Amino acid sequence: MGLVTTTEMFQKAYNGGYAIGAFNVNNMEIVQGITEAAGELNSPVILQVSKGARAYANHTYLVKLVEAAIIENPDIPIALHLDHGDSFELCKSCIDGGFTSVMIDASSKPFDENIELTKKVVEYAHAHGVVVEAELGTLAGVEDEVCVEAGKEMYTRPEEVEEFVSRTGCDSLAIAIGTSHGAYKFKPGTKPQLRFDVLEECTKRLPGFPIVLHGSSSVPQEFVEMVNQYGGNMPGAIGVPEEQLRHAAELSVCKINIDSDIRLAMTGNIRKYFAEHPDHFDPRQYLKPARQSVKDMVAHKIINVLGSAGKAADMTK
C-alpha cells in the first residue's frame, strides 16, 4: 500500500467511533513490534518520529525501517508522522524527507504567534501533499525534548479552536484535557480524570474535525512492578486510565499517542531477562522478548483502547 496520509484514517475513525494509535519509534525492534501487531489485527497505524529520535537514530535509518515495515505489512495503512516538531525548518526537513504527516507544536507561544508559525508549516506541507497536526494548550511532563513544568500546563480554551483552525488550515488539532507526557502523569492517591467537558465543547465548535490526544500512556502497573522488581526505581508512576481513553476514542478523538507504555514494557522485560540470564550478552537474546513485549502492548491497545482492529479493511477497498 505504501505510506499514506492520515486524512482517510481520521475520517473513518471519526465516523466509526474509534481512534488510530500513534506510536513513537526509535529502533528496529519497536518498528517491528508495532507493525506486526497492527498487521495481524488488520489495524491502521501511525509511526511517529520525534526530534529526539532523529538525533538518536538518524532520519535515513528511521525512514528505511518504516519502508521495510511497509514491505512486510502491505495490507495495512501506515502513516509516518513527525511528533512535536518545534520549528519550520524541522517540519520542512521531514516533509522533504518522505514523511506524510508533521506536527508543528507552537503551543508554548502566544496565540497569534502559534497561528503564524502553524500556517507557514501548513502552506508548505499542503503544497507537498503532507498533512499537519497543530496544538492548542500545553501538557505537563517530560518526553524526549518536550518539557513543561507541573503547574505550567494549560487546558485548551474551546472558544479559541474555531479561529485557530480557520486561520491556520491545519488538518488535526491536539488539545490539552488533562493528559500528560511521560510515565508520571498523576500523583499517587489522586484519581486521574480527563476534562471531557473541554473535549465535548471543542467537538461542538469543530464538528467532524479530528482531535488528537498526546500524553496518553496508561503506565500499566504490572510493568512498573517488573521494572522495580528487577533493579529499577519508578515509585509513583501513574498513567491515564484506559477506559477514559476508550471513551475519548468514541467521541471526536481520532489519534491517541502512546509512547511510555512501550518503553516501560521493553525496559521491564530487558531487566527481567538480564536478571534471569546474567551470563548472556548477545543483544538478539534480550531484544527478542523486548520486541515481543512491544507487539503484545500494541495489540492490547488496538483491541481494548483504540478499537481499531479490523479497520484497515475499510481503507483498502
mmCIF file of C-alpha atoms in Angstrom:
data_model
loop_
_atom_site.group_PDB
_atom_site.id
_atom_site.type_symbol
_atom_site.label_atom_id
_atom_site.label_comp_id
_atom_site.label_asym_id
_atom_site.label_seq_id
_atom_site.Cartn_x
_atom_site.Cartn_y
_atom_site.Cartn_z
ATOM 1 C CA MET A 1 0.000 0.000 0.000
ATOM 2 C CA GLY A 2 2.867 2.395 0.695
ATOM 3 C CA LEU A 3 2.834 5.340 3.068
ATOM 4 C CA VAL A 4 -0.435 7.244 3.382
ATOM 5 C CA THR A 5 -1.520 10.497 4.981
ATOM 6 C CA THR A 6 -3.854 10.476 7.960
ATOM 7 C CA THR A 7 -6.744 12.116 6.077
ATOM 8 C CA GLU A 8 -8.751 8.977 5.308
ATOM 9 C CA MET A 9 -7.658 7.336 8.555
ATOM 10 C CA PHE A 10 -9.143 10.161 10.615
ATOM 11 C CA GLN A 11 -12.318 10.457 8.579
ATOM 12 C CA LYS A 12 -13.049 6.737 9.023
ATOM 13 C CA ALA A 13 -12.088 6.841 12.702
ATOM 14 C CA TYR A 14 -14.283 9.872 13.426
ATOM 15 C CA ASN A 15 -17.307 8.310 11.773
ATOM 16 C CA GLY A 16 -16.603 4.879 13.246
ATOM 17 C CA GLY A 17 -16.076 5.875 16.880
ATOM 18 C CA TYR A 18 -12.522 4.600 17.203
ATOM 19 C CA ALA A 19 -9.012 6.090 17.204
ATOM 20 C CA ILE A 20 -5.751 5.415 15.403
ATOM 21 C CA GLY A 21 -2.773 4.554 17.569
ATOM 22 C CA ALA A 22 0.297 6.744 17.150
ATOM 23 C CA PHE A 23 3.434 5.062 18.448
ATOM 24 C CA ASN A 24 6.895 6.607 18.673
ATOM 25 C CA VAL A 25 9.667 4.609 17.030
ATOM 26 C CA ASN A 26 13.385 4.682 17.738
ATOM 27 C CA ASN A 27 14.814 1.378 16.505
ATOM 28 C CA MET A 28 14.117 -1.777 14.503
ATOM 29 C CA GLU A 29 12.552 -3.808 17.306
ATOM 30 C CA ILE A 30 9.991 -1.114 18.105
ATOM 31 C CA VAL A 31 9.028 -0.708 14.437
ATOM 32 C CA GLN A 32 8.697 -4.479 14.052
ATOM 33 C CA GLY A 33 6.659 -4.982 17.212
ATOM 34 C CA ILE A 34 4.201 -2.193 16.358
ATOM 35 C CA THR A 35 3.627 -3.119 12.734
ATOM 36 C CA GLU A 36 3.452 -6.872 13.345
ATOM 37 C CA ALA A 37 0.662 -6.292 15.864
ATOM 38 C CA ALA A 38 -1.143 -3.893 13.530
ATOM 39 C CA GLY A 39 -0.720 -6.288 10.609
ATOM 40 C CA GLU A 40 -2.095 -9.289 12.461
ATOM 41 C CA LEU A 41 -5.059 -7.273 13.768
ATOM 42 C CA ASN A 42 -5.660 -5.532 10.433
ATOM 43 C CA SER A 43 -5.391 -2.105 12.025
ATOM 44 C CA PRO A 44 -4.238 1.199 10.515
ATOM 45 C CA VAL A 45 -1.317 2.685 12.411
ATOM 46 C CA ILE A 46 0.763 5.852 12.716
ATOM 47 C CA LEU A 47 4.504 5.556 13.255
ATOM 48 C CA GLN A 48 5.860 8.683 14.910
ATOM 49 C CA VAL A 49 9.381 10.079 14.904
ATOM 50 C CA SER A 50 10.358 12.807 17.342
ATOM 51 C CA LYS A 51 13.171 15.311 17.086
ATOM 52 C CA GLY A 52 14.995 13.253 19.710
ATOM 53 C CA ALA A 53 14.530 10.033 17.755
ATOM 54 C CA ARG A 54 16.005 11.648 14.640
ATOM 55 C CA ALA A 55 19.013 12.761 16.666
ATOM 56 C CA TYR A 56 19.388 9.261 18.123
ATOM 57 C CA ALA A 57 18.806 7.007 15.132
ATOM 58 C CA ASN A 58 19.237 9.304 12.103
ATOM 59 C CA HIS A 59 16.422 10.333 9.745
ATOM 60 C CA THR A 60 17.504 7.987 6.961
ATOM 61 C CA TYR A 61 17.661 4.882 9.143
ATOM 62 C CA LEU A 62 14.214 5.543 10.584
ATOM 63 C CA VAL A 63 12.612 6.135 7.179
ATOM 64 C CA LYS A 64 14.174 2.975 5.777
ATOM 65 C CA LEU A 65 12.944 0.947 8.764
ATOM 66 C CA VAL A 66 9.437 2.215 8.087
ATOM 67 C CA GLU A 67 9.798 1.370 4.404
ATOM 68 C CA ALA A 68 10.786 -2.172 5.397
ATOM 69 C CA ALA A 69 7.717 -2.404 7.645
ATOM 70 C CA ILE A 70 5.508 -1.430 4.699
ATOM 71 C CA ILE A 71 7.004 -4.210 2.582
ATOM 72 C CA GLU A 72 6.366 -6.715 5.370
ATOM 73 C CA ASN A 73 2.835 -5.405 6.049
ATOM 74 C CA PRO A 74 1.452 -4.393 2.644
ATOM 75 C CA ASP A 75 -2.228 -4.634 3.594
ATOM 76 C CA ILE A 76 -2.417 -2.022 6.355
ATOM 77 C CA PRO A 77 -2.339 1.778 6.030
ATOM 78 C CA ILE A 78 0.770 3.251 7.668
ATOM 79 C CA ALA A 79 1.427 6.969 8.120
ATOM 80 C CA LEU A 80 4.852 8.390 9.018
ATOM 81 C CA HIS A 81 4.482 11.387 11.304
ATOM 82 C CA LEU A 82 6.792 13.946 12.904
ATOM 83 C CA ASP A 83 5.907 14.231 16.579
ATOM 84 C CA HIS A 84 6.287 17.639 18.268
ATOM 85 C CA GLY A 85 8.126 19.480 15.539
ATOM 86 C CA ASP A 86 9.311 22.727 17.087
ATOM 87 C CA SER A 87 10.346 24.730 14.028
ATOM 88 C CA PHE A 88 9.501 25.301 10.385
ATOM 89 C CA GLU A 89 12.944 24.008 9.417
ATOM 90 C CA LEU A 90 12.432 20.667 11.194
ATOM 91 C CA CYS A 91 8.989 20.213 9.656
ATOM 92 C CA LYS A 92 10.321 21.100 6.203
ATOM 93 C CA SER A 93 13.153 18.583 6.561
ATOM 94 C CA CYS A 94 10.684 15.811 7.374
ATOM 95 C CA ILE A 95 8.294 16.820 4.588
ATOM 96 C CA ASP A 96 11.161 16.838 2.099
ATOM 97 C CA GLY A 97 12.421 13.568 3.580
ATOM 98 C CA GLY A 98 9.344 11.459 2.937
ATOM 99 C CA PHE A 99 7.053 11.950 5.944
ATOM 100 C CA THR A 100 3.333 12.013 5.165
ATOM 101 C CA SER A 101 2.326 13.985 8.256
ATOM 102 C CA VAL A 102 4.018 16.511 10.538
ATOM 103 C CA MET A 103 3.150 18.167 13.798
ATOM 104 C CA ILE A 104 4.132 21.741 14.440
ATOM 105 C CA ASP A 105 3.957 22.358 18.169
ATOM 106 C CA ALA A 106 3.931 26.086 18.794
ATOM 107 C CA SER A 107 1.588 25.746 21.770
ATOM 108 C CA SER A 108 4.045 27.441 24.113
ATOM 109 C CA LYS A 109 3.898 30.625 22.018
ATOM 110 C CA PRO A 110 1.264 33.361 22.239
ATOM 111 C CA PHE A 111 -1.919 32.608 20.278
ATOM 112 C CA ASP A 112 -1.138 34.772 17.243
ATOM 113 C CA GLU A 113 2.468 33.510 17.041
ATOM 114 C CA ASN A 114 1.207 29.930 17.208
ATOM 115 C CA ILE A 115 -1.123 30.689 14.295
ATOM 116 C CA GLU A 116 1.611 32.388 12.261
ATOM 117 C CA LEU A 117 4.091 29.504 12.551
ATOM 118 C CA THR A 118 1.443 26.812 12.098
ATOM 119 C CA LYS A 119 0.087 28.499 8.967
ATOM 120 C CA LYS A 120 3.590 28.689 7.485
ATOM 121 C CA VAL A 121 4.087 24.947 8.011
ATOM 122 C CA VAL A 122 0.605 24.170 6.648
ATOM 123 C CA GLU A 123 1.213 26.106 3.462
ATOM 124 C CA TYR A 124 4.481 24.284 2.754
ATOM 125 C CA ALA A 125 3.126 20.871 3.765
ATOM 126 C CA HIS A 126 -0.073 21.101 1.716
ATOM 127 C CA ALA A 127 1.929 22.169 -1.337
ATOM 128 C CA HIS A 128 3.796 18.850 -0.981
ATOM 129 C CA GLY A 129 0.809 16.606 -0.238
ATOM 130 C CA VAL A 130 1.538 16.347 3.502
ATOM 131 C CA VAL A 131 -0.940 16.927 6.346
ATOM 132 C CA VAL A 132 -0.357 18.952 9.505
ATOM 133 C CA GLU A 133 -1.251 18.480 13.161
ATOM 134 C CA ALA A 134 -1.161 21.561 15.382
ATOM 135 C CA GLU A 135 -1.605 22.091 19.128
ATOM 136 C CA LEU A 136 -3.547 24.420 21.400
ATOM 137 C CA GLY A 137 -2.962 24.187 25.141
ATOM 138 C CA THR A 138 0.078 22.663 26.824
ATOM 139 C CA LEU A 139 0.635 19.348 28.590
ATOM 140 C CA ALA A 140 2.791 18.943 31.672
ATOM 141 C CA GLY A 141 5.527 16.308 31.841
ATOM 142 C CA VAL A 142 8.729 15.278 30.104
ATOM 143 C CA GLU A 143 9.076 13.228 26.937
ATOM 144 C CA ASP A 144 12.077 13.387 24.602
ATOM 145 C CA GLU A 145 12.733 17.129 24.185
ATOM 146 C CA VAL A 146 9.265 18.222 25.314
ATOM 147 C CA CYS A 147 9.328 19.519 28.884
ATOM 148 C CA VAL A 148 6.613 21.509 30.649
ATOM 149 C CA GLU A 149 6.883 22.042 34.393
ATOM 150 C CA ALA A 150 3.984 20.800 36.512
ATOM 151 C CA GLY A 151 1.673 23.701 37.253
ATOM 152 C CA LYS A 152 2.568 25.445 33.986
ATOM 153 C CA GLU A 153 0.299 23.314 31.803
ATOM 154 C CA MET A 154 -2.799 24.922 30.314
ATOM 155 C CA TYR A 155 -6.098 23.394 29.218
ATOM 156 C CA THR A 156 -7.198 24.177 25.688
ATOM 157 C CA ARG A 157 -9.690 27.053 25.560
ATOM 158 C CA PRO A 158 -12.598 25.852 23.392
ATOM 159 C CA GLU A 159 -13.500 29.415 22.435
ATOM 160 C CA GLU A 160 -10.188 29.637 20.523
ATOM 161 C CA VAL A 161 -10.321 26.449 18.446
ATOM 162 C CA GLU A 162 -12.534 27.663 15.583
ATOM 163 C CA GLU A 163 -10.423 30.737 14.904
ATOM 164 C CA PHE A 164 -7.223 28.732 15.187
ATOM 165 C CA VAL A 165 -8.261 26.022 12.736
ATOM 166 C CA SER A 166 -9.771 28.535 10.319
ATOM 167 C CA ARG A 167 -6.726 30.799 10.240
ATOM 168 C CA THR A 168 -4.094 28.044 10.090
ATOM 169 C CA GLY A 169 -5.756 25.461 7.841
ATOM 170 C CA CYS A 170 -4.356 22.622 9.984
ATOM 171 C CA ASP A 171 -5.724 19.119 9.394
ATOM 172 C CA SER A 172 -5.991 17.935 13.011
ATOM 173 C CA LEU A 173 -5.687 19.556 16.420
ATOM 174 C CA ALA A 174 -4.010 18.301 19.581
ATOM 175 C CA ILE A 175 -5.792 19.610 22.659
ATOM 176 C CA ALA A 176 -4.991 19.576 26.374
ATOM 177 C CA ILE A 177 -7.680 17.954 28.542
ATOM 178 C CA GLY A 178 -5.564 16.599 31.395
ATOM 179 C CA THR A 179 -3.227 14.089 29.802
ATOM 180 C CA SER A 180 0.498 14.461 30.465
ATOM 181 C CA HIS A 181 3.810 13.448 28.931
ATOM 182 C CA GLY A 182 5.961 10.706 30.429
ATOM 183 C CA ALA A 183 5.219 7.981 32.997
ATOM 184 C CA TYR A 184 4.481 10.268 35.975
ATOM 185 C CA LYS A 185 1.179 11.807 34.945
ATOM 186 C CA PHE A 186 -0.713 11.891 38.243
ATOM 187 C CA LYS A 187 0.285 11.976 41.891
ATOM 188 C CA PRO A 188 -0.209 8.776 43.928
ATOM 189 C CA GLY A 189 -3.531 8.806 45.750
ATOM 190 C CA THR A 190 -5.249 11.064 43.225
ATOM 191 C CA LYS A 191 -7.999 9.948 40.877
ATOM 192 C CA PRO A 192 -6.994 10.621 37.261
ATOM 193 C CA GLN A 193 -9.793 12.346 35.382
ATOM 194 C CA LEU A 194 -9.738 13.818 31.892
ATOM 195 C CA ARG A 195 -11.673 17.009 31.135
ATOM 196 C CA PHE A 196 -14.319 15.585 28.851
ATOM 197 C CA ASP A 197 -16.233 18.853 29.130
ATOM 198 C CA VAL A 198 -13.371 20.587 27.298
ATOM 199 C CA LEU A 199 -13.273 17.848 24.659
ATOM 200 C CA GLU A 200 -17.037 17.966 24.120
ATOM 201 C CA GLU A 201 -17.048 21.748 23.786
ATOM 202 C CA CYS A 202 -14.208 21.624 21.250
ATOM 203 C CA THR A 203 -16.154 18.976 19.318
ATOM 204 C CA LYS A 204 -19.250 21.183 19.255
ATOM 205 C CA ARG A 205 -17.246 24.043 17.833
ATOM 206 C CA LEU A 206 -15.377 21.836 15.328
ATOM 207 C CA PRO A 207 -17.917 19.246 14.166
ATOM 208 C CA GLY A 208 -16.331 16.459 12.132
ATOM 209 C CA PHE A 209 -12.805 17.736 12.796
ATOM 210 C CA PRO A 210 -10.197 15.235 14.076
ATOM 211 C CA ILE A 211 -8.916 15.808 17.600
ATOM 212 C CA VAL A 212 -5.624 14.372 18.916
ATOM 213 C CA LEU A 213 -4.576 13.392 22.439
ATOM 214 C CA HIS A 214 -0.920 13.445 23.451
ATOM 215 C CA GLY A 215 0.498 12.075 26.703
ATOM 216 C CA SER A 216 -1.970 9.189 26.711
ATOM 217 C CA SER A 217 0.059 6.278 28.027
ATOM 218 C CA SER A 218 -1.670 4.267 30.745
ATOM 219 C CA VAL A 219 1.541 3.178 32.511
ATOM 220 C CA PRO A 220 0.423 -0.418 33.287
ATOM 221 C CA GLN A 221 1.333 -1.173 36.877
ATOM 222 C CA GLU A 222 2.493 -4.723 36.137
ATOM 223 C CA PHE A 223 5.380 -3.281 34.134
ATOM 224 C CA VAL A 224 6.164 -0.643 36.746
ATOM 225 C CA GLU A 225 6.375 -3.520 39.252
ATOM 226 C CA MET A 226 8.530 -5.539 36.842
ATOM 227 C CA VAL A 227 10.969 -2.658 36.409
ATOM 228 C CA ASN A 228 11.180 -2.142 40.171
ATOM 229 C CA GLN A 229 11.454 -5.867 40.915
ATOM 230 C CA TYR A 230 14.491 -6.190 38.683
ATOM 231 C CA GLY A 231 16.510 -3.246 39.871
ATOM 232 C CA GLY A 232 14.585 -0.205 38.679
ATOM 233 C CA ASN A 233 13.294 2.715 40.715
ATOM 234 C CA MET A 234 9.984 4.124 39.460
ATOM 235 C CA PRO A 235 7.859 4.964 42.504
ATOM 236 C CA GLY A 236 4.555 6.652 41.806
ATOM 237 C CA ALA A 237 4.421 6.172 38.035
ATOM 238 C CA ILE A 238 0.726 6.543 37.157
ATOM 239 C CA GLY A 239 -0.933 6.999 33.763
ATOM 240 C CA VAL A 240 -4.308 7.711 32.158
ATOM 241 C CA PRO A 241 -6.973 5.039 32.798
ATOM 242 C CA GLU A 242 -7.641 3.061 29.643
ATOM 243 C CA GLU A 243 -11.406 3.313 29.966
ATOM 244 C CA GLN A 244 -11.164 7.105 29.759
ATOM 245 C CA LEU A 245 -9.080 6.878 26.610
ATOM 246 C CA ARG A 246 -11.573 4.445 25.077
ATOM 247 C CA HIS A 247 -14.357 6.919 25.819
ATOM 248 C CA ALA A 248 -12.350 9.699 24.165
ATOM 249 C CA ALA A 249 -11.929 7.483 21.081
ATOM 250 C CA GLU A 250 -15.695 7.046 20.907
ATOM 251 C CA LEU A 251 -16.059 10.832 20.680
ATOM 252 C CA SER A 252 -14.026 13.046 18.329
ATOM 253 C CA VAL A 253 -10.521 11.858 19.249
ATOM 254 C CA CYS A 254 -9.106 10.221 16.122
ATOM 255 C CA LYS A 255 -5.460 9.852 17.176
ATOM 256 C CA ILE A 256 -4.087 8.761 20.535
ATOM 257 C CA ASN A 257 -0.354 8.989 21.190
ATOM 258 C CA ILE A 258 1.075 6.064 23.154
ATOM 259 C CA ASP A 259 4.778 6.030 23.972
ATOM 260 C CA SER A 260 5.722 5.410 27.600
ATOM 261 C CA ASP A 261 3.832 2.097 27.780
ATOM 262 C CA ILE A 262 6.021 0.626 25.047
ATOM 263 C CA ARG A 263 9.229 1.840 26.668
ATOM 264 C CA LEU A 264 8.091 0.564 30.043
ATOM 265 C CA ALA A 265 7.255 -2.905 28.699
ATOM 266 C CA MET A 266 10.571 -3.128 26.855
ATOM 267 C CA THR A 267 12.614 -1.974 29.819
ATOM 268 C CA GLY A 268 10.850 -4.299 32.246
ATOM 269 C CA ASN A 269 11.396 -7.307 30.026
ATOM 270 C CA ILE A 270 15.037 -6.485 29.368
ATOM 271 C CA ARG A 271 15.700 -6.069 33.086
ATOM 272 C CA LYS A 272 13.942 -9.360 33.768
ATOM 273 C CA TYR A 273 15.929 -11.147 31.069
ATOM 274 C CA PHE A 274 19.274 -9.976 32.449
ATOM 275 C CA ALA A 275 18.291 -10.948 35.983
ATOM 276 C CA GLU A 276 17.380 -14.443 34.828
ATOM 277 C CA HIS A 277 20.287 -14.824 32.372
ATOM 278 C CA PRO A 278 23.233 -12.932 33.892
ATOM 279 C CA ASP A 279 25.711 -14.726 31.618
ATOM 280 C CA HIS A 280 24.041 -13.662 28.349
ATOM 281 C CA PHE A 281 25.425 -10.787 26.318
ATOM 282 C CA ASP A 282 24.079 -11.200 22.782
ATOM 283 C CA PRO A 283 21.635 -8.314 22.065
ATOM 284 C CA ARG A 284 19.478 -10.648 19.987
ATOM 285 C CA GLN A 285 18.764 -12.691 23.097
ATOM 286 C CA TYR A 286 17.310 -9.866 25.200
ATOM 287 C CA LEU A 287 15.862 -7.786 22.365
ATOM 288 C CA LYS A 288 13.708 -10.683 21.159
ATOM 289 C CA PRO A 289 11.469 -10.743 24.275
ATOM 290 C CA ALA A 290 11.602 -6.936 24.327
ATOM 291 C CA ARG A 291 10.244 -6.853 20.774
ATOM 292 C CA GLN A 292 7.520 -9.325 21.716
ATOM 293 C CA SER A 293 6.530 -7.097 24.639
ATOM 294 C CA VAL A 294 6.064 -4.179 22.220
ATOM 295 C CA LYS A 295 3.901 -6.334 19.972
ATOM 296 C CA ASP A 296 1.774 -7.526 22.888
ATOM 297 C CA MET A 297 1.354 -3.993 24.228
ATOM 298 C CA VAL A 298 0.310 -2.578 20.864
ATOM 299 C CA ALA A 299 -2.125 -5.450 20.280
ATOM 300 C CA HIS A 300 -3.691 -4.769 23.667
ATOM 301 C CA LYS A 301 -4.087 -1.065 22.879
ATOM 302 C CA ILE A 302 -5.577 -1.724 19.444
ATOM 303 C CA ILE A 303 -8.195 -4.077 20.868
ATOM 304 C CA ASN A 304 -9.011 -2.547 24.249
ATOM 305 C CA VAL A 305 -8.300 1.180 23.919
ATOM 306 C CA LEU A 306 -8.330 2.288 20.297
ATOM 307 C CA GLY A 307 -10.977 -0.023 18.881
ATOM 308 C CA SER A 308 -9.178 -0.063 15.519
ATOM 309 C CA ALA A 309 -8.839 -3.834 14.990
ATOM 310 C CA GLY A 310 -10.128 -4.851 11.575
ATOM 311 C CA LYS A 311 -10.490 -1.248 10.402
ATOM 312 C CA ALA A 312 -7.680 -1.386 7.830
ATOM 313 C CA ALA A 313 -10.067 -3.213 5.516
ATOM 314 C CA ASP A 314 -12.194 -0.055 5.323
ATOM 315 C CA MET A 315 -9.256 1.810 3.789
ATOM 316 C CA THR A 316 -8.138 -0.782 1.252
ATOM 317 C CA LYS A 317 -11.378 -1.228 -0.668
#
